[in-house]
XYZ file of C-alpha atoms in Angstrom:
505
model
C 10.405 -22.550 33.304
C 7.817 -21.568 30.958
C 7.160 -17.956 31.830
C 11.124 -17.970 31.239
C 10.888 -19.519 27.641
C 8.040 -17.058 27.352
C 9.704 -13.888 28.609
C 12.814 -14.750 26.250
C 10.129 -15.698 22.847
C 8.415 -12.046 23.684
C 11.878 -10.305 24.338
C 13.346 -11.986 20.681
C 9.804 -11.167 18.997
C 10.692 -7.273 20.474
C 13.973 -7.040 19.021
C 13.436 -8.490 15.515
C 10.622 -5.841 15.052
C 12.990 -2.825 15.922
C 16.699 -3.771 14.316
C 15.339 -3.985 10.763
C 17.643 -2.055 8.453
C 15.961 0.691 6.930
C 17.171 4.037 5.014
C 15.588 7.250 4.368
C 13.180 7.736 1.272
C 11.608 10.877 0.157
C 7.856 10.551 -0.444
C 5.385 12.206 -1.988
C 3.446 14.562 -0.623
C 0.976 13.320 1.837
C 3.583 11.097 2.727
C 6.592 13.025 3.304
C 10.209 11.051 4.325
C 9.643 7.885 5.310
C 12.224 5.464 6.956
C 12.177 2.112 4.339
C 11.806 -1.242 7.006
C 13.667 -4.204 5.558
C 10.426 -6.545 5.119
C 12.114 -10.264 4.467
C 13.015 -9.898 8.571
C 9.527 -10.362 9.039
C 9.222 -12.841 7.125
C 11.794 -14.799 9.161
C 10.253 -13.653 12.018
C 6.617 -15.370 11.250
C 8.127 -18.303 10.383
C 9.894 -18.243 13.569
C 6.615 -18.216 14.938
C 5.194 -20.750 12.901
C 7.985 -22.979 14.004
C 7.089 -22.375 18.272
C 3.838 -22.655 17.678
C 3.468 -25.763 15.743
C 5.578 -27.375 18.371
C 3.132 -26.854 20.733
C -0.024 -27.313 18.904
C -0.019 -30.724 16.190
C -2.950 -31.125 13.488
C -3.641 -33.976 15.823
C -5.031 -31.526 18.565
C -6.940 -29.533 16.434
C -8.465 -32.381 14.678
C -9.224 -33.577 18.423
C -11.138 -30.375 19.426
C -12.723 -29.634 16.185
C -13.526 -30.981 12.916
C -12.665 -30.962 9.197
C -14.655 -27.765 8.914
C -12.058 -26.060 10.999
C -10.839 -25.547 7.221
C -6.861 -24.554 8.201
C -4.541 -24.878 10.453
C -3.190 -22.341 13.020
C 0.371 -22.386 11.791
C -0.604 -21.801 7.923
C -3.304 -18.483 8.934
C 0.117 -18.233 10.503
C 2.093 -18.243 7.079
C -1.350 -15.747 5.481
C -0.012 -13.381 8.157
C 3.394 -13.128 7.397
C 2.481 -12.498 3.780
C 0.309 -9.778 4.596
C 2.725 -7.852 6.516
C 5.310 -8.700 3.768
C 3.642 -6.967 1.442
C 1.869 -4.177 3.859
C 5.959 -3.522 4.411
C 6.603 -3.381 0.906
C 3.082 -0.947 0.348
C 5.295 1.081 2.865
C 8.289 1.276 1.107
C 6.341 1.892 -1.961
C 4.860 5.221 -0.449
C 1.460 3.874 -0.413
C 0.927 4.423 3.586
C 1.469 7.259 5.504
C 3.905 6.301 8.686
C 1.160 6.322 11.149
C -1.564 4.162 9.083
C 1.741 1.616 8.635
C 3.002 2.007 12.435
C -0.797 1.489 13.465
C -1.346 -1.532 11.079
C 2.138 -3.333 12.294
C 1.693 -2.761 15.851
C -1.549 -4.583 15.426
C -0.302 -7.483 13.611
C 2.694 -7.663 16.493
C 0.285 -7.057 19.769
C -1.677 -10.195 17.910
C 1.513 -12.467 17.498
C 2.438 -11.388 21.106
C -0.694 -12.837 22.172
C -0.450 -16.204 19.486
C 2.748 -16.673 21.177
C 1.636 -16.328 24.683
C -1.241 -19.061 23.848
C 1.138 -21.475 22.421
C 3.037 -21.639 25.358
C 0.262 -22.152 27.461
C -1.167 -25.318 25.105
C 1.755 -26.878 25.284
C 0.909 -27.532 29.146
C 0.221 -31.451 29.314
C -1.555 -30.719 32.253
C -4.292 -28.410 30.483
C -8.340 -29.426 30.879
C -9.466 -30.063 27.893
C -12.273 -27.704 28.365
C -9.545 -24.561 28.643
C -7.450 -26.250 25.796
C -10.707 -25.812 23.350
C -11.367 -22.543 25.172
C -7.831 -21.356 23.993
C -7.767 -23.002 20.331
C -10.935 -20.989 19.701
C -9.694 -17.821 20.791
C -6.401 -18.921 18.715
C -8.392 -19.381 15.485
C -10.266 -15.960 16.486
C -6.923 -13.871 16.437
C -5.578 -15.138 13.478
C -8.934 -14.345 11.541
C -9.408 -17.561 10.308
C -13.149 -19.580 9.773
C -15.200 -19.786 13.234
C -14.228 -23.571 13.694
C -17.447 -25.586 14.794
C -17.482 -28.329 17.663
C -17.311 -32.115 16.383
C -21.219 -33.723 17.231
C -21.561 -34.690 20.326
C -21.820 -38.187 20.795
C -25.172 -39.840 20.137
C -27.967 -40.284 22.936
C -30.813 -38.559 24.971
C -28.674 -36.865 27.332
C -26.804 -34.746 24.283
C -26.716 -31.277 25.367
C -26.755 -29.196 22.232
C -25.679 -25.754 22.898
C -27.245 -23.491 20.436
C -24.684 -21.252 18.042
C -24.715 -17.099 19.061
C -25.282 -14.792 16.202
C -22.887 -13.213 14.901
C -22.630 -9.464 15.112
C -21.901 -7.510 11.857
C -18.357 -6.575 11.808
C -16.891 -4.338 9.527
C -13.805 -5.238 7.305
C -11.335 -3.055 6.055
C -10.192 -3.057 2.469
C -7.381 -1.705 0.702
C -7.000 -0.560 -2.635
C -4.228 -3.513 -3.529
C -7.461 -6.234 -3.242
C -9.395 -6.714 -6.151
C -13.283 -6.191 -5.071
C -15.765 -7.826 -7.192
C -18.514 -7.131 -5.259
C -19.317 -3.480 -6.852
C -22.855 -3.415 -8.117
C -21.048 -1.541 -11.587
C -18.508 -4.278 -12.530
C -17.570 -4.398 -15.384
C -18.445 -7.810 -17.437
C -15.530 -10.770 -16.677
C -15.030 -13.839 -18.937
C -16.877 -17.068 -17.821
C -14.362 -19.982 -16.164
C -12.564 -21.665 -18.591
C -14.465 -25.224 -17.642
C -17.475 -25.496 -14.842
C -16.493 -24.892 -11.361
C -13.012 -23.618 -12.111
C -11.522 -20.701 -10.834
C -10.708 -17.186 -13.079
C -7.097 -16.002 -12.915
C -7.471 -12.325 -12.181
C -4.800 -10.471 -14.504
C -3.081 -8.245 -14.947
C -3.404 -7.639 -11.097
C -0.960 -5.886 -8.921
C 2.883 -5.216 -9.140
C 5.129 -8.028 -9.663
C 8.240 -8.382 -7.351
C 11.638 -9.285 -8.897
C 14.500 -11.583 -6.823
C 18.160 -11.419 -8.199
C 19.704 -15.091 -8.592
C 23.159 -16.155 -7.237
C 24.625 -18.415 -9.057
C 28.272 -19.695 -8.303
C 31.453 -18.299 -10.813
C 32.457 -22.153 -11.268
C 31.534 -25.570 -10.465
C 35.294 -25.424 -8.835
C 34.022 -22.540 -6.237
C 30.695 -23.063 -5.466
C 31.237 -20.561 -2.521
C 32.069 -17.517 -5.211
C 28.851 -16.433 -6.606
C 28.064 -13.912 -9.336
C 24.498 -12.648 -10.519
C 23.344 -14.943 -12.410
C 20.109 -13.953 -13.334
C 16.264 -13.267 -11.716
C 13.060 -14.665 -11.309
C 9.466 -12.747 -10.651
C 8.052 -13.852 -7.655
C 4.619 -16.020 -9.287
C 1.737 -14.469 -6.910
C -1.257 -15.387 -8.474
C -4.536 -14.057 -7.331
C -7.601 -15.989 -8.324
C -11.517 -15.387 -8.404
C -13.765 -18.573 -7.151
C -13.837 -21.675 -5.326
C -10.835 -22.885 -4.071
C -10.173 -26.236 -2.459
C -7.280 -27.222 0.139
C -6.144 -30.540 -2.099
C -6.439 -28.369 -5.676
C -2.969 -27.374 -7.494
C -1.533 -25.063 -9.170
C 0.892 -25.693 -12.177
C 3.039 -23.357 -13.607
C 3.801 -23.797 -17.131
C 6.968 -21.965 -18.797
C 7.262 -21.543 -22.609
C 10.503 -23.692 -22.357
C 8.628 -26.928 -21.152
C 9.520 -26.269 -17.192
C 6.671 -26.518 -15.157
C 6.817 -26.424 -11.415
C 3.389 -27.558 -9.325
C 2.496 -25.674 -5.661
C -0.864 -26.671 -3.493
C -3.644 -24.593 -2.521
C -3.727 -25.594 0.757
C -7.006 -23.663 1.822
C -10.869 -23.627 1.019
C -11.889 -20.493 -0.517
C -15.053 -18.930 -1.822
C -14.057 -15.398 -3.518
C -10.719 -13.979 -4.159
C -7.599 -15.508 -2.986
C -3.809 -15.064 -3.326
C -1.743 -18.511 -4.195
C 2.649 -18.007 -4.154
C 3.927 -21.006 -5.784
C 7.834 -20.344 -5.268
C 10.319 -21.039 -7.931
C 13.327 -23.742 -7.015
C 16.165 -21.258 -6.917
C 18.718 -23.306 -9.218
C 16.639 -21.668 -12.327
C 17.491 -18.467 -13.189
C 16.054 -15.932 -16.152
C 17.920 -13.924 -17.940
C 15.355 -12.849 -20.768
C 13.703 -10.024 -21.446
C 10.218 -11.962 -21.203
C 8.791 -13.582 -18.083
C 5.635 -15.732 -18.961
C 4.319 -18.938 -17.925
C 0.696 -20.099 -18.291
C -1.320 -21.145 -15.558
C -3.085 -24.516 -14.995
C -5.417 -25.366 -12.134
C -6.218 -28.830 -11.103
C -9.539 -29.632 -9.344
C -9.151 -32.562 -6.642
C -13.002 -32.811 -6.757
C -13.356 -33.703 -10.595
C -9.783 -34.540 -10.870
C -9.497 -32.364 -13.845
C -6.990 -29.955 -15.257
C -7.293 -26.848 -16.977
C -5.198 -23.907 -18.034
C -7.019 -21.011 -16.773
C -4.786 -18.120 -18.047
C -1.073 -16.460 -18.940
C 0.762 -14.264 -16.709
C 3.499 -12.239 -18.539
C 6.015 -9.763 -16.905
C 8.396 -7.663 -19.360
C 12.045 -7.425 -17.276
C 15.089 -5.116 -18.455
C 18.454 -4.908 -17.867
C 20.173 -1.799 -15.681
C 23.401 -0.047 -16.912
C 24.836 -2.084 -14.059
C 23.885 -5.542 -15.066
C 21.181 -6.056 -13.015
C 17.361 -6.433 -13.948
C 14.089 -4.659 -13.045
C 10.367 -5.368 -14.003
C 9.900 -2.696 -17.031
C 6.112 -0.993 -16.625
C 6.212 1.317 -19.942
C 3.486 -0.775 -20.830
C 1.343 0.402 -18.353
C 1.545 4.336 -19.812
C -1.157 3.504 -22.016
C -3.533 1.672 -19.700
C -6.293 3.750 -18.247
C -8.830 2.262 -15.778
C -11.861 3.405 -13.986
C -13.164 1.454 -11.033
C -15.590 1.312 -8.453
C -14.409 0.788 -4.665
C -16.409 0.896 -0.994
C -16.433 4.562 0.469
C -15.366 4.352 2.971
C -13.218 1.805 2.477
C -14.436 -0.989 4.510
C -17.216 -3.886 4.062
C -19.852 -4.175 3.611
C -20.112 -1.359 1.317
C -22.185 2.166 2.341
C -21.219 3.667 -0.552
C -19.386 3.495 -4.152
C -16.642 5.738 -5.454
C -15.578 6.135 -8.907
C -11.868 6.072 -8.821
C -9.018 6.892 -12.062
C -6.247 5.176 -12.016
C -3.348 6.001 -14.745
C 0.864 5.212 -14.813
C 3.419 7.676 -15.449
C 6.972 7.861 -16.315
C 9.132 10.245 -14.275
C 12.484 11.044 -12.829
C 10.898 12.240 -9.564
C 7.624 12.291 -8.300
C 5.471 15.236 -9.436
C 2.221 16.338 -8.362
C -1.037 15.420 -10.631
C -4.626 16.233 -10.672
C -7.252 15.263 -12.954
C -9.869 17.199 -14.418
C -13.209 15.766 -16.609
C -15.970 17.011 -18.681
C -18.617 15.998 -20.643
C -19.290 17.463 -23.802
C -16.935 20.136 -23.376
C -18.694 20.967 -19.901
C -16.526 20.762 -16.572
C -18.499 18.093 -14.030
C -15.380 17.731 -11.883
C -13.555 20.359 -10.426
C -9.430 19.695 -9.827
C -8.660 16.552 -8.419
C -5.687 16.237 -6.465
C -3.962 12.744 -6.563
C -5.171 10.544 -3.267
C -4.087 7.367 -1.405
C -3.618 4.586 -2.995
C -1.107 6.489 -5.489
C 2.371 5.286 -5.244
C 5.780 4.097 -6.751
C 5.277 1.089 -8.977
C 8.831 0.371 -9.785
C 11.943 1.616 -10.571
C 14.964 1.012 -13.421
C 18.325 2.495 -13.405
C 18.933 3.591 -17.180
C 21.509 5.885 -16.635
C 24.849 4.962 -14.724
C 25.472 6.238 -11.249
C 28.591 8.638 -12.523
C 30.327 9.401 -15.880
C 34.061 10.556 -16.953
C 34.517 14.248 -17.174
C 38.111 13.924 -17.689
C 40.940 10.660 -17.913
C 41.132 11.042 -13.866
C 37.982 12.314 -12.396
C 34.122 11.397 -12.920
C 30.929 13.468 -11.548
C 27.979 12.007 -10.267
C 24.653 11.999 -12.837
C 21.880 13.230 -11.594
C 18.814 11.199 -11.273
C 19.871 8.218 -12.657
C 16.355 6.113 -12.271
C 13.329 5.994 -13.896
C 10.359 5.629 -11.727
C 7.268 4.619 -12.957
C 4.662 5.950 -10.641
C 0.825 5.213 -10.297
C -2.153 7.643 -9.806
C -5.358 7.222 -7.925
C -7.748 10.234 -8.613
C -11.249 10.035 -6.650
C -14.228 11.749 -8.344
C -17.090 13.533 -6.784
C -19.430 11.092 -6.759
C -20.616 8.181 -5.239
C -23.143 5.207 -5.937
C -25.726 4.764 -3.451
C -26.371 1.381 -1.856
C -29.210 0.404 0.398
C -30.828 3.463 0.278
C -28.439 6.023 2.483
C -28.221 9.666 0.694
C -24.799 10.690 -0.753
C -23.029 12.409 2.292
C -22.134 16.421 2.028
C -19.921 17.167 -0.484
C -20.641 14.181 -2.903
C -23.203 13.863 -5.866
C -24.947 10.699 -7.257
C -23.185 9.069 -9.925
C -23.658 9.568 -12.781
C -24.379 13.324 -13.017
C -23.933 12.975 -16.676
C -24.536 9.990 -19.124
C -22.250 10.275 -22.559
C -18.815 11.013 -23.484
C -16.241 11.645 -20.971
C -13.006 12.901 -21.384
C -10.509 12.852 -17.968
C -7.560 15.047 -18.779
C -4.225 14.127 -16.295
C -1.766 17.099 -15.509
C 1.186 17.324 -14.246
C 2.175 20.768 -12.985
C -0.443 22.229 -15.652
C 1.086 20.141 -18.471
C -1.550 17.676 -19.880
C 0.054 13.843 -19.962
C -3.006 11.830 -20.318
C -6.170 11.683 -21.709
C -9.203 9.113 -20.758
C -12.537 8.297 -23.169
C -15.186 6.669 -22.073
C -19.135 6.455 -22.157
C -21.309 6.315 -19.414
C -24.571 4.760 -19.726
C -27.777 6.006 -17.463
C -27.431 3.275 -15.093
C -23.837 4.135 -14.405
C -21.750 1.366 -16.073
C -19.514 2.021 -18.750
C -19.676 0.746 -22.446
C -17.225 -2.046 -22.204
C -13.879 -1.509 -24.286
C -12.791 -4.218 -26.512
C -11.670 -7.473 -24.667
C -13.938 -6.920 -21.400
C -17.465 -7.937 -22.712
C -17.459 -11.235 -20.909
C -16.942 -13.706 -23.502
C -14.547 -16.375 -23.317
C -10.916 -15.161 -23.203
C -11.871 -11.460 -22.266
C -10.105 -9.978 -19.587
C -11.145 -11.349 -15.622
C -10.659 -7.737 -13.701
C -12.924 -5.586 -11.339
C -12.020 -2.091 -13.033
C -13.165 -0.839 -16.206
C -10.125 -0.649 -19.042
C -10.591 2.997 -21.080
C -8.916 4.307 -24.066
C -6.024 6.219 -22.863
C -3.872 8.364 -24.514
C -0.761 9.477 -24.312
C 0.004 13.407 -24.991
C 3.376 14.769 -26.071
C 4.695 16.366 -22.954
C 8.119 17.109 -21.700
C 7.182 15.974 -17.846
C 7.623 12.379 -18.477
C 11.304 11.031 -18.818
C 13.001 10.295 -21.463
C 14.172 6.377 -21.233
C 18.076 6.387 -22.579
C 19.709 2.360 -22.865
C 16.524 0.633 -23.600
């Protein structure tokens, strides 16, 4: 009966993964056409998962096997999973991943919930040794990449056979471009915690994600809905020591607050959702809230930052998150080359926003005191869409009977990732071929952005001999300064004809 149940689980885990509904999207070159997956089925999926497996495998019988240290349980590194391939689906969609890299990265992530599932059915055996059952739970944890759980103590008395721990092997970790690394040995200064021990809210981070409300026509027809507004999704990412019984409260400008739990132990960077009830729509052109973080250890609140997202309406009474404020913000980071941990090397990376119809091609280009010390740099992954808005309507009236479709009738703001020449050397390797030490010149930089040969952008900054940057305004580490891993430079907008012009603002 159980290879049955297990045969159907595998077969319905099969079929989920391939009748997504997707469409065809144009890319940017590397890219090319890519076919968009519809990520919330994964989500469902997961928690499908989630659901099997935590019939099979109770808190009790981890708590049983091994202790509090164990940190998490299966079914919420579970839940971590399903957001990562959430938003490694949306990175897709985006045109931050090449087909293959995605198709490699989700057939992972389903070969390892093929083999979760596979294990729960076999714990749910009553007639499992214990010895196996621990056997199994520790290869569980293993797959799902959580903390090596250790063994409760033996019990007490001569005859206690301790077995010693086996080293662990150095393993390296990929990292992608979305995750804030503030490990680079030329990080820019951060603000100190708000109060001792307290976590930093890392913003602005990332690229918000904006749900339509349904809300029904009438209290008479609560089956007849209408759009009734939207809500940005409240991922916070955070920078310190994180507790399983600490909260999060969200607190809006109108006196709402909402509260959602931590639920893990963390040392370092880690992503909290707190989800919004769905009976409390925006409609605003403003989405703020600030951010308080209560420590179960101290039992102590604290607001530890503001998170604000500026939404506008379509021509066709929707909304979208609005990035024009990102044209004029200019970064320059440092991030592992290649990209995986621990770090060999350092790259110096630009990253700058643009505001297009279509996607162009970009390259970057900087000097030094008039001098070239870059040649043409070509936009690279970790470039992509960053969101859309549709300003102008789909068709308009030519005459009292006909209409003809308008053409390109979206903005799209679009991000660009340009990696210099250089690298920082760590732990004494030499810079491989084709790279130079950074910095091969200390003093004024200017990065000019082009698009097609037309110049869009312009980035100042200083470098100092030891590679860092003089710190702009609001990132020199005092209290309320900005909590981020990339250097913020003067940026300037040129008058171009490239970018789009925004009509109904």
């Amino acid at each position: 009966m159980n290879r049955v149940r297990l045969v159907w689980l595998l077969a319905g885990f099969a079929i989920l993964s391939g009748c997504a509904s997707s469409r065809e999207y144009h890319c940017p070159d590397p890219i090319g056409t890519i076919v968009r997956d519809e990520c919330e089925s994964f989500a469902t999926r997961y928690e499908s998962a989630k659901v099997a497996l935590q019939a099979g495998i109770g808190p009790a019988q981890v708590g049983a096997t091994f202790s509090e240290e164990a940190l998490r349980s299966p079914t919420e590194l579970i839940q971590v999973m399903s957001q990562r391939m959430v938003a490694l689906c949306h990175d897709f969609n985006a045109c931050r991943l090449t087909p293959a890299d995605y198709l490699a990265r989700r057939e992972e992530m389903d070969r390892t919930m093929t083999a979760i599932t596979a294990l729960g059915e076999q714990l749910k055996r009553p007639d499992l040794p214990p010895a196996e059952r621990e056997q199994m739970l520790t290869k569980l944890f293993d797959m799902l990449g959580g903390p090596p759980p250790r063994r409760t103590a033996p019990a007490a008395g001569n005859n206690a056979v301790r077995t010693p721990p086996e080293p662990e092997k150095p393993k390296k970790i990929a990292i992608y471009s979305d995750e804030p690394w503030f490990d680079s040995r030329l990080r820019p200064p951060v603000a100190p915690p708000v109060k001792e021990g307290f976590p930093r809210l890392v913003s602005p981070w990332g690229h918000g994600t904006l749900d339509h409300i349904w809300v029904p026509k009438s209290p008479d027809q609560p089956h007849d809905m209408k759009l009734g507004g939207f809500q940005v999704r409240p991922h916070l990412t955070l920078w310190g020591k994180l507790e399983a019984d600490d909260r999060i409260e969200l607190r809006f400008d109108d006196g709402f607050k909402t509260r959602c739990p931590v639920k893990r132990n963390t040392d370092g960077v880690a992503g909290v959702y707190c989800p919004l009830p769905k009976d409390r729509p925006w409609t605003g052109r403003n989405f703020a809230y600030r951010v308080a973080y209560y420590r179960a250890a101290t039992d102590d609140w604290a607001e530890i930052g503001r998170e604000q997202w500026t939404v506008a309406p379509s021509v066709e009474k929707s909304w979208a998150i609005d990035y024009d404020e990102h044209l004029g913000q200019g970064w320059l980071y440092f991030f592992p080359e290649p990209p995986a941990l621990p770090a060999q090397f350092e790259r110096p990376r630009l990253y700058v926003t643009l505001r297009l119809r279509k996607h162009h091609k970009a390259t970057a280009r900087c000097s030094v005191g008039g001098e070239p010390v870059t040649p043409a740099m070509q936009s690279e992954r970790g470039s992509g869409q960053t969101g859309t808005l549709q300003d102008r309507p789909r068709y308009r009236e030519v005459s009292p009977h006909s209409s003809q479709a308008v053409a390109e009738p979206f903005l799209e703001w679009w991000h660009y990732v340009f990696a210099l020449p250089f690298v920082v050397v760590r732990a004494g390797a030499t810079a491989p071929e084709g790279l130079a030490v950074w910095p091969p010149k200390t003093g004024e930089w200017v990065c000019r952005v082009s698009v097609e040969g037309t110049p869009v952008r312009e980035l100042h900054f200083t470098v100092k001999p030891d590679g860092s940057l003089e710190p702009a305004p609001g990132q020199r580490g005092q209290a309320g300064d900005l909590v981020h891993p990339w250097w913020k430079v003067d940026t300037r907008v040129l008058p171009n004809s490239v970018e789009a012009n925004r009509e109904n603002p």
